[in-house]
Short mmCIF file of C-alpha atoms in Angstrom, two decimals:
data_model
loop_
_atom_site.label_atom_id
_atom_site.label_comp_id
_atom_site.label_asym_id
_atom_site.label_seq_id
_atom_site.Cartn_x
_atom_site.Cartn_y
_atom_site.Cartn_z
CA MET A 1 91.48 22.67 181.30
CA ALA A 2 89.24 23.62 177.60
CA VAL A 3 89.87 27.61 176.65
CA ASP A 4 86.03 27.73 177.05
CA ASP A 5 86.59 26.57 180.27
CA THR A 6 88.47 29.74 181.59
CA ARG A 7 86.49 31.56 184.33
CA ASN A 8 88.75 34.26 184.75
CA PRO A 9 87.00 37.93 182.77
CA LEU A 10 90.65 38.93 181.52
CA THR A 11 91.58 35.49 180.19
CA ARG A 12 88.27 35.00 178.74
CA LYS A 13 88.64 38.41 177.11
CA ALA A 14 91.95 37.43 175.91
CA TYR A 15 90.29 34.37 174.00
CA GLU A 16 87.23 36.40 172.45
CA ILE A 17 89.69 39.36 171.24
CA TRP A 18 91.72 36.60 169.43
CA ASN A 19 89.17 34.59 168.22
CA ARG A 20 87.07 37.53 166.80
CA THR A 21 90.56 38.49 165.46
CA ARG A 22 91.72 35.12 163.26
CA GLY A 23 88.16 34.90 161.83
CA GLU A 24 87.36 31.71 160.29
CA ARG A 25 91.93 31.31 159.75
CA PRO A 26 93.20 28.73 162.53
CA TYR A 27 95.17 32.28 164.36
CA PRO A 28 95.95 36.00 163.40
CA ARG A 29 99.04 37.59 162.91
CA ARG A 30 100.76 39.02 165.20
CA GLU A 31 100.75 42.52 164.12
CA GLU A 32 96.76 42.40 163.67
CA LEU A 33 96.21 42.12 167.74
CA PRO A 34 94.00 45.19 168.33
CA LEU A 35 95.88 47.19 170.74
CA ARG A 36 93.15 49.22 171.89
CA ASP A 37 91.18 46.47 173.00
CA LEU A 38 94.11 44.34 174.63
CA ARG A 39 95.05 47.55 176.83
CA ASP A 40 93.61 46.47 180.02
CA LEU A 41 94.85 43.11 179.12
CA LEU A 42 98.50 44.09 178.88
CA ARG A 43 100.05 44.22 182.61
CA TYR A 44 98.90 40.51 182.42
CA ALA A 45 100.35 40.03 178.95
CA VAL A 46 103.44 37.88 178.11
CA LEU A 47 103.95 37.57 174.17
CA PHE A 48 107.05 35.17 173.44
CA ARG A 49 108.30 34.73 169.43
CA VAL A 50 108.90 30.91 168.77
CA LEU A 51 112.77 30.04 168.26
CA ASP A 52 114.07 27.02 166.16
CA GLY A 53 110.63 25.72 165.38
CA GLY A 54 109.33 25.74 169.26
CA GLU A 55 112.76 24.30 170.56
CA ASP A 56 113.01 27.78 172.31
CA PHE A 57 110.80 30.74 173.05
CA GLU A 58 111.81 34.25 173.57
CA VAL A 59 110.07 36.58 176.13
CA ARG A 60 109.54 39.65 174.17
CA ILE A 61 107.05 41.89 176.38
CA MET A 62 106.48 40.72 179.81
CA GLY A 63 103.28 42.86 181.06
CA ASP A 64 104.46 43.91 185.26
CA ALA A 65 101.38 41.71 187.20
CA ILE A 66 103.62 39.28 185.88
CA VAL A 67 106.95 40.08 186.94
CA VAL A 68 105.55 40.37 190.19
CA GLY A 69 103.80 37.24 190.02
CA LEU A 70 107.57 35.23 189.18
CA GLY A 71 109.49 37.75 191.14
CA ARG A 72 111.31 38.95 188.36
CA SER A 73 111.48 40.22 184.54
CA PHE A 74 112.17 37.68 182.09
CA GLN A 75 111.87 40.34 179.21
CA GLY A 76 114.66 39.70 176.59
CA LYS A 77 115.40 36.33 177.77
CA THR A 78 114.39 32.44 176.50
CA LEU A 79 112.94 30.32 178.24
CA HIS A 80 115.78 28.25 178.83
CA ASP A 81 117.44 31.21 180.81
CA VAL A 82 113.92 30.50 182.67
CA GLU A 83 114.87 27.29 183.28
CA ALA A 84 118.02 28.05 184.83
CA ALA A 85 116.83 30.54 186.98
CA ILE A 86 113.41 28.62 188.30
CA PRO A 87 114.36 24.94 187.74
CA GLY A 88 111.44 22.74 186.10
CA TYR A 89 109.74 25.77 185.81
CA GLY A 90 110.83 26.73 182.06
CA SER A 91 111.02 23.27 180.61
CA ALA A 92 107.46 22.82 181.60
CA LEU A 93 106.60 26.26 180.31
CA CYS A 94 108.06 24.72 176.85
CA LYS A 95 106.49 21.51 176.64
CA ALA A 96 103.33 23.50 177.29
CA TYR A 97 104.27 25.86 174.34
CA ARG A 98 105.46 23.36 171.84
CA TYR A 99 101.95 21.85 172.01
CA VAL A 100 100.81 24.53 170.86
CA ILE A 101 103.03 25.08 167.76
CA GLU A 102 102.53 21.21 167.28
CA THR A 103 98.43 21.40 167.38
CA ARG A 104 98.13 24.70 166.57
CA GLU A 105 95.41 25.00 169.29
CA PRO A 106 95.28 27.69 172.01
CA ILE A 107 95.47 26.05 175.32
CA ALA A 108 94.14 27.27 178.81
CA PHE A 109 95.96 26.63 182.74
CA ARG A 110 94.59 26.80 185.49
CA GLY A 111 95.85 25.91 189.28
CA TRP A 112 98.91 26.61 191.69
CA TYR A 113 102.13 28.08 191.01
CA ASP A 114 104.61 27.96 193.83
CA ARG A 115 107.36 30.85 193.86
CA ASP A 116 110.65 29.76 194.29
CA PRO A 117 112.85 31.21 196.68
CA THR A 118 110.12 32.21 198.32
CA LYS A 119 107.79 29.27 198.03
CA ARG A 120 104.94 31.70 198.17
CA ALA A 121 101.76 30.06 196.35
CA TYR A 122 99.47 31.85 194.14
CA PHE A 123 96.67 30.30 192.48
CA GLN A 124 96.51 31.10 188.11
CA GLU A 125 95.03 30.86 185.34
CA SER A 126 96.76 31.35 181.84
CA VAL A 127 95.76 31.49 178.42
CA VAL A 128 97.72 30.59 175.81
CA LEU A 129 97.52 31.65 172.57
CA PRO A 130 99.02 31.39 168.71
CA LEU A 131 99.91 33.68 166.32
CA GLY A 132 101.54 33.22 162.88
CA PRO A 133 101.15 33.43 159.16
CA GLU A 134 97.61 31.56 157.46
CA ASN A 135 99.92 29.25 155.85
CA GLY A 136 102.58 28.45 158.38
CA PRO A 137 103.16 27.28 162.29
CA PRO A 138 102.68 29.98 164.40
CA ASP A 139 105.49 32.45 164.99
CA HIS A 140 104.58 34.31 168.53
CA LEU A 141 102.52 33.27 171.46
CA PHE A 142 100.18 35.45 173.05
CA ALA A 143 99.76 34.35 176.90
CA VAL A 144 97.34 36.24 179.42
CA ILE A 145 97.62 34.98 183.13
CA VAL A 146 96.18 36.32 186.25
CA TYR A 147 97.72 35.17 189.47
CA ALA A 148 95.46 35.61 193.10
CA GLN A 149 95.57 34.46 196.88
CA THR A 150 92.87 31.69 196.30
CA ALA A 151 91.05 30.01 193.66
CA GLU A 152 87.85 32.18 194.37
CA ALA A 153 89.50 35.18 193.54
CA LEU A 154 90.21 34.11 190.12
#
């Protein structure tokens, strides 16, 4: 879905801060993210470091709301590690995140997520924002992911 179509106030705020910080550039550098402005988003945030041009992604920071939603922490792990733990999930994320690297554009998602092994379903909305040098490909991705029991709760 288009990032402008996000509905959740937290995903919208993340996009607005990212957009303001980048100015006329394709995306801001990781160091430029204003942590003071992001304070209320951090428990819903994941910071990924791009590995090997997008062949994999390392989870550098993972907010506690994401840990609860996934049922475990993947901080310090790669999406290949996520794939080993939750088959199909890590590879789906890699595919989406590679798209962000290739297009150098943010993306957003909304839909149901079934947490394995409990099969407990959550509705989620997320925004994935590229970060990196102005004249090079993104070297990090900043994601804000909000889970709810129903679509209306977002």
